[in-house]
GROMACS .gro file of C-alpha atoms in nm:
model
  398
    1UNK     CA    1  12.009   1.137  10.809
    2UNK     CA    2  11.836   0.858  10.995
    3UNK     CA    3  11.629   0.604  10.786
    4UNK     CA    4  11.264   0.572  10.828
    5UNK     CA    5  11.308   0.235  10.990
    6UNK     CA    6  11.526   0.378  11.252
    7UNK     CA    7  11.298   0.671  11.314
    8UNK     CA    8  10.998   0.440  11.343
    9UNK     CA    9  11.198   0.218  11.622
   10UNK     CA   10  11.286   0.513  11.797
   11UNK     CA   11  10.934   0.676  11.815
   12UNK     CA   12  10.822   0.308  11.923
   13UNK     CA   13  11.024   0.328  12.227
   14UNK     CA   14  10.855   0.658  12.359
   15UNK     CA   15  10.608   0.483  12.586
   16UNK     CA   16  10.906   0.307  12.750
   17UNK     CA   17  11.115   0.611  12.797
   18UNK     CA   18  10.804   0.765  12.957
   19UNK     CA   19  10.784   0.502  13.235
   20UNK     CA   20  11.151   0.384  13.254
   21UNK     CA   21  11.342   0.694  13.124
   22UNK     CA   22  11.477   0.800  13.472
   23UNK     CA   23  11.577   0.469  13.566
   24UNK     CA   24  11.766   0.423  13.255
   25UNK     CA   25  11.959   0.770  13.304
   26UNK     CA   26  12.032   0.674  13.670
   27UNK     CA   27  12.174   0.332  13.547
   28UNK     CA   28  12.364   0.525  13.275
   29UNK     CA   29  12.537   0.759  13.526
   30UNK     CA   30  12.621   0.500  13.789
   31UNK     CA   31  12.784   0.279  13.505
   32UNK     CA   32  12.957   0.580  13.328
   33UNK     CA   33  13.094   0.752  13.636
   34UNK     CA   34  13.218   0.395  13.766
   35UNK     CA   35  13.408   0.319  13.476
   36UNK     CA   36  13.528   0.659  13.381
   37UNK     CA   37  13.618   0.797  13.724
   38UNK     CA   38  13.791   1.093  13.554
   39UNK     CA   39  13.434   1.253  13.476
   40UNK     CA   40  13.390   1.297  13.855
   41UNK     CA   41  13.607   1.593  13.795
   42UNK     CA   42  13.327   1.740  13.583
   43UNK     CA   43  12.978   1.590  13.713
   44UNK     CA   44  12.817   1.744  14.001
   45UNK     CA   45  12.773   1.470  14.239
   46UNK     CA   46  12.502   1.657  14.432
   47UNK     CA   47  12.278   1.658  14.118
   48UNK     CA   48  12.325   1.286  14.095
   49UNK     CA   49  12.223   1.225  14.446
   50UNK     CA   50  11.923   1.439  14.415
   51UNK     CA   51  11.828   1.296  14.098
   52UNK     CA   52  11.808   1.628  13.916
   53UNK     CA   53  12.066   1.537  13.671
   54UNK     CA   54  11.922   1.187  13.576
   55UNK     CA   55  11.577   1.354  13.541
   56UNK     CA   56  11.709   1.609  13.320
   57UNK     CA   57  11.886   1.377  13.087
   58UNK     CA   58  11.567   1.148  13.072
   59UNK     CA   59  11.377   1.446  12.977
   60UNK     CA   60  11.629   1.532  12.703
   61UNK     CA   61  11.625   1.179  12.548
   62UNK     CA   62  11.246   1.161  12.570
   63UNK     CA   63  11.218   1.502  12.393
   64UNK     CA   64  11.471   1.372  12.129
   65UNK     CA   65  11.254   1.047  12.067
   66UNK     CA   66  10.943   1.246  12.030
   67UNK     CA   67  11.083   1.479  11.789
   68UNK     CA   68  11.327   1.222  11.596
   69UNK     CA   69  11.165   1.321  11.248
   70UNK     CA   70  11.284   1.682  11.311
   71UNK     CA   71  11.505   1.774  11.570
   72UNK     CA   72  11.484   2.152  11.516
   73UNK     CA   73  11.209   2.224  11.762
   74UNK     CA   74  11.476   2.111  12.039
   75UNK     CA   75  11.735   2.352  11.942
   76UNK     CA   76  11.629   2.606  12.228
   77UNK     CA   77  11.688   2.333  12.469
   78UNK     CA   78  11.999   2.211  12.300
   79UNK     CA   79  12.136   2.577  12.329
   80UNK     CA   80  12.048   2.609  12.691
   81UNK     CA   81  12.232   2.257  12.769
   82UNK     CA   82  12.506   2.360  12.545
   83UNK     CA   83  12.582   2.673  12.768
   84UNK     CA   84  12.622   2.449  13.059
   85UNK     CA   85  12.830   2.198  12.860
   86UNK     CA   86  13.066   2.477  12.735
   87UNK     CA   87  13.083   2.635  13.085
   88UNK     CA   88  13.191   2.292  13.232
   89UNK     CA   89  13.430   2.224  12.908
   90UNK     CA   90  13.244   1.926  12.796
   91UNK     CA   91  13.434   1.831  12.464
   92UNK     CA   92  13.332   1.630  12.161
   93UNK     CA   93  13.551   1.337  12.289
   94UNK     CA   94  13.314   1.316  12.591
   95UNK     CA   95  13.009   1.219  12.349
   96UNK     CA   96  13.138   0.861  12.270
   97UNK     CA   97  13.161   0.785  12.626
   98UNK     CA   98  12.801   0.893  12.696
   99UNK     CA   99  12.662   0.717  12.393
  100UNK     CA  100  12.832   0.380  12.477
  101UNK     CA  101  12.705   0.399  12.843
  102UNK     CA  102  12.373   0.515  12.746
  103UNK     CA  103  12.303   0.196  12.532
  104UNK     CA  104  12.459  -0.035  12.800
  105UNK     CA  105  12.209   0.125  13.041
  106UNK     CA  106  11.905   0.066  12.795
  107UNK     CA  107  12.005  -0.290  12.757
  108UNK     CA  108  12.070  -0.310  13.132
  109UNK     CA  109  11.728  -0.180  13.242
  110UNK     CA  110  11.502  -0.329  12.956
  111UNK     CA  111  11.670  -0.668  12.942
  112UNK     CA  112  11.522  -0.885  12.650
  113UNK     CA  113  11.310  -0.605  12.544
  114UNK     CA  114  11.608  -0.422  12.423
  115UNK     CA  115  11.634  -0.605  12.111
  116UNK     CA  116  11.950  -0.600  11.879
  117UNK     CA  117  11.718  -0.377  11.651
  118UNK     CA  118  11.647  -0.136  11.916
  119UNK     CA  119  12.003  -0.100  12.046
  120UNK     CA  120  12.123  -0.051  11.686
  121UNK     CA  121  11.863   0.233  11.623
  122UNK     CA  122  11.929   0.419  11.949
  123UNK     CA  123  12.308   0.407  11.865
  124UNK     CA  124  12.218   0.570  11.527
  125UNK     CA  125  11.993   0.821  11.703
  126UNK     CA  126  12.244   0.909  11.962
  127UNK     CA  127  12.515   0.981  11.699
  128UNK     CA  128  12.277   1.219  11.521
  129UNK     CA  129  12.170   1.389  11.846
  130UNK     CA  130  12.526   1.413  11.953
  131UNK     CA  131  12.625   1.584  11.647
  132UNK     CA  132  12.349   1.863  11.690
  133UNK     CA  133  12.500   1.931  12.044
  134UNK     CA  134  12.859   1.929  11.930
  135UNK     CA  135  12.781   2.173  11.633
  136UNK     CA  136  12.587   2.405  11.872
  137UNK     CA  137  12.869   2.403  12.140
  138UNK     CA  138  13.142   2.449  11.884
  139UNK     CA  139  12.991   2.793  11.804
  140UNK     CA  140  12.963   2.867  12.171
  141UNK     CA  141  13.332   2.769  12.235
  142UNK     CA  142  13.420   3.001  11.945
  143UNK     CA  143  13.239   3.286  12.073
  144UNK     CA  144  13.331   3.255  12.432
  145UNK     CA  145  13.516   3.541  12.620
  146UNK     CA  146  13.812   3.335  12.670
  147UNK     CA  147  13.907   2.964  12.639
  148UNK     CA  148  13.918   2.682  12.894
  149UNK     CA  149  13.996   2.780  13.264
  150UNK     CA  150  14.157   3.096  13.339
  151UNK     CA  151  14.303   3.216  13.671
  152UNK     CA  152  14.142   3.516  13.855
  153UNK     CA  153  14.238   3.697  14.159
  154UNK     CA  154  13.992   3.754  14.443
  155UNK     CA  155  14.012   4.114  14.541
  156UNK     CA  156  13.709   4.172  14.754
  157UNK     CA  157  13.445   3.961  14.935
  158UNK     CA  158  13.133   4.124  15.103
  159UNK     CA  159  12.866   3.959  15.297
  160UNK     CA  160  12.558   4.070  15.131
  161UNK     CA  161  12.303   3.840  15.361
  162UNK     CA  162  12.353   3.607  15.650
  163UNK     CA  163  12.448   3.307  15.439
  164UNK     CA  164  12.571   3.486  15.094
  165UNK     CA  165  12.898   3.623  14.996
  166UNK     CA  166  12.955   3.841  14.689
  167UNK     CA  167  13.307   3.787  14.551
  168UNK     CA  168  13.476   4.037  14.333
  169UNK     CA  169  13.746   3.907  14.105
  170UNK     CA  170  13.984   4.034  13.847
  171UNK     CA  171  14.201   3.820  13.575
  172UNK     CA  172  14.562   3.768  13.687
  173UNK     CA  173  14.838   3.938  13.495
  174UNK     CA  174  14.919   3.749  13.180
  175UNK     CA  175  14.585   3.580  13.131
  176UNK     CA  176  14.486   3.781  12.821
  177UNK     CA  177  14.155   3.889  12.946
  178UNK     CA  178  14.079   4.245  12.930
  179UNK     CA  179  13.811   4.316  13.196
  180UNK     CA  180  13.731   4.661  13.049
  181UNK     CA  181  13.636   4.488  12.723
  182UNK     CA  182  13.452   4.204  12.884
  183UNK     CA  183  13.082   4.187  12.756
  184UNK     CA  184  12.834   4.047  13.040
  185UNK     CA  185  12.469   3.996  12.954
  186UNK     CA  186  12.263   4.026  13.268
  187UNK     CA  187  12.147   3.689  13.378
  188UNK     CA  188  12.462   3.501  13.291
  189UNK     CA  189  12.680   3.302  13.522
  190UNK     CA  190  13.030   3.192  13.547
  191UNK     CA  191  13.175   2.856  13.631
  192UNK     CA  192  13.410   2.795  13.917
  193UNK     CA  193  13.672   2.513  13.932
  194UNK     CA  194  13.776   2.431  14.253
  195UNK     CA  195  13.941   2.121  14.447
  196UNK     CA  196  13.821   2.133  14.803
  197UNK     CA  197  14.022   1.897  15.021
  198UNK     CA  198  13.759   1.879  15.294
  199UNK     CA  199  13.549   1.566  15.351
  200UNK     CA  200  13.808   1.357  15.176
  201UNK     CA  201  13.722   1.484  14.838
  202UNK     CA  202  13.947   1.359  14.556
  203UNK     CA  203  13.803   1.537  14.258
  204UNK     CA  204  13.770   1.881  14.109
  205UNK     CA  205  13.436   2.016  14.182
  206UNK     CA  206  13.267   2.271  13.944
  207UNK     CA  207  12.987   2.495  14.009
  208UNK     CA  208  12.781   2.778  13.830
  209UNK     CA  209  12.731   3.083  14.003
  210UNK     CA  210  12.522   3.391  13.877
  211UNK     CA  211  12.695   3.712  13.803
  212UNK     CA  212  12.573   3.995  14.026
  213UNK     CA  213  12.637   4.301  13.770
  214UNK     CA  214  12.665   4.337  13.401
  215UNK     CA  215  12.930   4.603  13.459
  216UNK     CA  216  13.292   4.495  13.518
  217UNK     CA  217  13.391   4.836  13.662
  218UNK     CA  218  13.610   4.725  13.961
  219UNK     CA  219  13.594   4.353  13.893
  220UNK     CA  220  13.374   4.066  13.802
  221UNK     CA  221  13.124   3.988  14.071
  222UNK     CA  222  12.934   3.680  14.162
  223UNK     CA  223  12.726   3.567  14.467
  224UNK     CA  224  12.766   3.226  14.658
  225UNK     CA  225  12.538   3.103  14.930
  226UNK     CA  226  12.667   2.849  15.208
  227UNK     CA  227  12.501   2.540  15.185
  228UNK     CA  228  12.534   2.401  15.507
  229UNK     CA  229  12.185   2.302  15.641
  230UNK     CA  230  12.200   2.049  15.937
  231UNK     CA  231  12.109   1.719  15.817
  232UNK     CA  232  12.128   1.787  15.442
  233UNK     CA  233  12.440   1.767  15.178
  234UNK     CA  234  12.707   2.006  15.272
  235UNK     CA  235  12.783   2.247  14.975
  236UNK     CA  236  13.131   2.124  14.890
  237UNK     CA  237  13.226   2.430  14.695
  238UNK     CA  238  13.020   2.692  14.854
  239UNK     CA  239  13.179   2.567  15.189
  240UNK     CA  240  13.527   2.580  15.023
  241UNK     CA  241  13.460   2.939  14.886
  242UNK     CA  242  13.314   3.076  15.224
  243UNK     CA  243  13.557   2.936  15.429
  244UNK     CA  244  13.897   2.861  15.252
  245UNK     CA  245  13.917   3.133  14.969
  246UNK     CA  246  14.055   3.462  15.088
  247UNK     CA  247  14.140   3.811  14.934
  248UNK     CA  248  14.458   3.757  14.710
  249UNK     CA  249  14.372   3.399  14.644
  250UNK     CA  250  14.338   3.285  14.290
  251UNK     CA  251  14.041   3.078  14.149
  252UNK     CA  252  13.982   2.915  13.807
  253UNK     CA  253  13.701   3.049  13.603
  254UNK     CA  254  13.528   2.951  13.265
  255UNK     CA  255  13.378   3.237  13.052
  256UNK     CA  256  13.031   3.385  13.119
  257UNK     CA  257  12.759   3.166  12.994
  258UNK     CA  258  12.381   3.119  12.992
  259UNK     CA  259  12.065   3.199  12.793
  260UNK     CA  260  11.862   3.381  13.102
  261UNK     CA  261  11.827   3.746  12.984
  262UNK     CA  262  11.607   4.023  12.956
  263UNK     CA  263  11.404   4.051  12.644
  264UNK     CA  264  11.594   4.331  12.445
  265UNK     CA  265  11.276   4.416  12.272
  266UNK     CA  266  11.105   4.540  12.575
  267UNK     CA  267  11.379   4.710  12.775
  268UNK     CA  268  11.322   5.067  12.611
  269UNK     CA  269  10.927   5.044  12.583
  270UNK     CA  270  10.695   5.131  12.906
  271UNK     CA  271  10.381   4.925  12.821
  272UNK     CA  272  10.491   4.593  12.925
  273UNK     CA  273  10.585   4.569  13.309
  274UNK     CA  274  10.883   4.387  13.426
  275UNK     CA  275  10.859   4.143  13.716
  276UNK     CA  276  11.157   4.029  13.887
  277UNK     CA  277  11.063   3.727  14.119
  278UNK     CA  278  11.331   3.564  14.320
  279UNK     CA  279  11.402   3.353  14.622
  280UNK     CA  280  11.715   3.345  14.838
  281UNK     CA  281  12.044   3.382  14.654
  282UNK     CA  282  11.835   3.343  14.324
  283UNK     CA  283  11.791   3.714  14.323
  284UNK     CA  284  12.163   3.745  14.202
  285UNK     CA  285  12.090   3.726  13.838
  286UNK     CA  286  11.773   3.926  13.880
  287UNK     CA  287  11.986   4.205  14.058
  288UNK     CA  288  12.215   4.233  13.737
  289UNK     CA  289  11.887   4.243  13.520
  290UNK     CA  290  11.733   4.519  13.742
  291UNK     CA  291  12.072   4.726  13.717
  292UNK     CA  292  12.054   4.684  13.324
  293UNK     CA  293  11.692   4.788  13.315
  294UNK     CA  294  11.743   5.091  13.538
  295UNK     CA  295  12.030   5.212  13.338
  296UNK     CA  296  11.861   5.167  13.014
  297UNK     CA  297  11.510   5.284  13.086
  298UNK     CA  298  11.403   5.383  13.469
  299UNK     CA  299  11.068   5.473  13.351
  300UNK     CA  300  10.965   5.112  13.265
  301UNK     CA  301  10.703   4.968  13.526
  302UNK     CA  302  10.909   4.736  13.748
  303UNK     CA  303  10.783   4.491  14.021
  304UNK     CA  304  11.062   4.352  14.243
  305UNK     CA  305  10.936   4.047  14.442
  306UNK     CA  306  11.191   3.905  14.680
  307UNK     CA  307  11.140   3.626  14.914
  308UNK     CA  308  11.371   3.513  15.208
  309UNK     CA  309  11.357   3.363  15.549
  310UNK     CA  310  11.398   3.684  15.721
  311UNK     CA  311  11.578   4.029  15.699
  312UNK     CA  312  11.893   3.877  15.778
  313UNK     CA  313  11.877   3.646  15.481
  314UNK     CA  314  11.737   3.906  15.235
  315UNK     CA  315  12.025   3.935  14.994
  316UNK     CA  316  12.140   4.265  14.849
  317UNK     CA  317  11.914   4.473  15.045
  318UNK     CA  318  12.097   4.806  15.011
  319UNK     CA  319  12.200   4.763  14.643
  320UNK     CA  320  11.828   4.681  14.562
  321UNK     CA  321  11.699   4.971  14.744
  322UNK     CA  322  11.968   5.197  14.575
  323UNK     CA  323  11.857   5.070  14.230
  324UNK     CA  324  11.477   5.089  14.285
  325UNK     CA  325  11.515   5.454  14.410
  326UNK     CA  326  11.623   5.536  14.051
  327UNK     CA  327  11.324   5.398  13.917
  328UNK     CA  328  11.001   5.614  13.816
  329UNK     CA  329  10.750   5.336  13.856
  330UNK     CA  330  10.835   5.074  14.080
  331UNK     CA  331  10.673   4.826  14.345
  332UNK     CA  332  10.887   4.657  14.584
  333UNK     CA  333  10.743   4.346  14.769
  334UNK     CA  334  10.938   4.154  15.017
  335UNK     CA  335  10.818   3.816  15.172
  336UNK     CA  336  10.966   3.669  15.469
  337UNK     CA  337  10.856   3.300  15.491
  338UNK     CA  338  10.956   3.300  15.860
  339UNK     CA  339  10.640   3.529  15.923
  340UNK     CA  340  10.445   3.259  15.755
  341UNK     CA  341  10.409   3.458  15.437
  342UNK     CA  342  10.425   3.265  15.124
  343UNK     CA  343  10.401   3.342  14.750
  344UNK     CA  344  10.113   3.157  14.612
  345UNK     CA  345   9.868   3.178  14.328
  346UNK     CA  346   9.636   3.431  14.508
  347UNK     CA  347   9.953   3.637  14.584
  348UNK     CA  348  10.063   3.635  14.221
  349UNK     CA  349   9.726   3.705  14.098
  350UNK     CA  350   9.707   4.004  14.320
  351UNK     CA  351  10.049   4.134  14.267
  352UNK     CA  352  10.154   4.064  13.912
  353UNK     CA  353   9.981   4.240  13.645
  354UNK     CA  354   9.847   4.043  13.343
  355UNK     CA  355  10.069   4.073  13.045
  356UNK     CA  356  10.391   4.127  13.241
  357UNK     CA  357  10.722   3.995  13.136
  358UNK     CA  358  10.834   3.767  13.416
  359UNK     CA  359  11.185   3.658  13.536
  360UNK     CA  360  11.216   3.390  13.820
  361UNK     CA  361  11.515   3.251  13.985
  362UNK     CA  362  11.533   3.029  14.290
  363UNK     CA  363  11.539   2.666  14.407
  364UNK     CA  364  11.391   2.403  14.174
  365UNK     CA  365  11.088   2.369  14.423
  366UNK     CA  366  11.036   2.754  14.414
  367UNK     CA  367  11.059   2.761  14.045
  368UNK     CA  368  10.821   2.466  13.989
  369UNK     CA  369  10.563   2.618  14.215
  370UNK     CA  370  10.589   2.982  14.068
  371UNK     CA  371  10.571   2.852  13.711
  372UNK     CA  372  10.275   2.640  13.788
  373UNK     CA  373  10.096   2.920  13.973
  374UNK     CA  374  10.180   3.167  13.687
  375UNK     CA  375  10.048   2.889  13.416
  376UNK     CA  376   9.738   2.859  13.624
  377UNK     CA  377   9.676   3.225  13.593
  378UNK     CA  378   9.705   3.204  13.218
  379UNK     CA  379  10.040   3.395  13.176
  380UNK     CA  380  10.164   3.301  12.834
  381UNK     CA  381  10.475   3.060  12.840
  382UNK     CA  382  10.669   3.317  12.623
  383UNK     CA  383  10.650   3.577  12.907
  384UNK     CA  384  10.792   3.343  13.177
  385UNK     CA  385  11.144   3.304  13.184
  386UNK     CA  386  11.338   3.112  13.468
  387UNK     CA  387  11.676   2.998  13.583
  388UNK     CA  388  11.676   2.722  13.836
  389UNK     CA  389  11.943   2.593  14.087
  390UNK     CA  390  12.014   2.283  13.897
  391UNK     CA  391  11.959   2.132  13.536
  392UNK     CA  392  11.690   2.322  13.356
  393UNK     CA  393  11.574   2.016  13.166
  394UNK     CA  394  11.460   1.852  13.497
  395UNK     CA  395  11.187   2.116  13.501
  396UNK     CA  396  11.069   2.076  13.155
  397UNK     CA  397  10.761   1.882  13.043
  398UNK     CA  398  10.784   1.744  12.706
   0.00000   0.00000   0.00000
């Protein structure tokens, strides 16, 4: 339990965190990964470079400071981050390393303004916050479908769009995993542990990929887009999976994770429409949700809104059409941006009924735009659910 004095000091640092928080976390990551290079086997260097991870951590620290009197309102965010940590195999022994380097970064950025009292208070606060994460994550580790990383054999790979491959995998013999007993919640992701050798890479590279289907009949399926846009960062893992991994090869996976899921209370009813709004490979978890909804209750009103550059990059076209053909009340809306079409506020006002339960997935830019549009149209926050490519806390306002 933090003392009243410590909590007062933490709350007094909120204005500084609002202006300097991202600089502190950028400094933190630079220092920590320089002095603890083994952590480069865990952290996504692309998120570091793009700034998404420092922004996410800065938001988390700011939220903790604002709620230091009572951290319980943050439990939802803690669980969302905890899913990622569990999937990446972040362990309790990693937290002291983070705490040490966070305090160093605060001192480095704030200089003389970071008094011994502030450093001491943040040291105590960090320990309290870390214990919340460790407690939540322990439960997730205990409930995971399997521990650590397990080898899976690639038994199929299908091109489902110009730049997107759907991989089907099964546990290797002796893994202890019963695929038939595996419970998948539509919207979850798996995490792939690879060690690409292209581009002089020295480290393991871990990435999350959405699961294509809540059914494991025939194998566990996930989709990967090849990130190879000229002039931009090459997707180290997507390139490895697309170009180097063949049928018969083994890859390491951690157990399914994530809190992006359909509202179970609404699946069986027909009054609240379901809106599935995705861009590019972001339709992958939405496909799994559509499959689950159709199987449970095909009479529910469904709006499938899918954005892609053109028809060649429109993922899962045949699969989506097959599922929608089983629905009793469905509207399919396809947007090709190469035709200058855009999903904007006017589009959403015309196409998305008020009171709908909306699920969104896509790039961070797409996510932020869709959420801003829907908020502007007065859709309630509890009816807007989303999963971005990248750290979700980078999209949160606190």
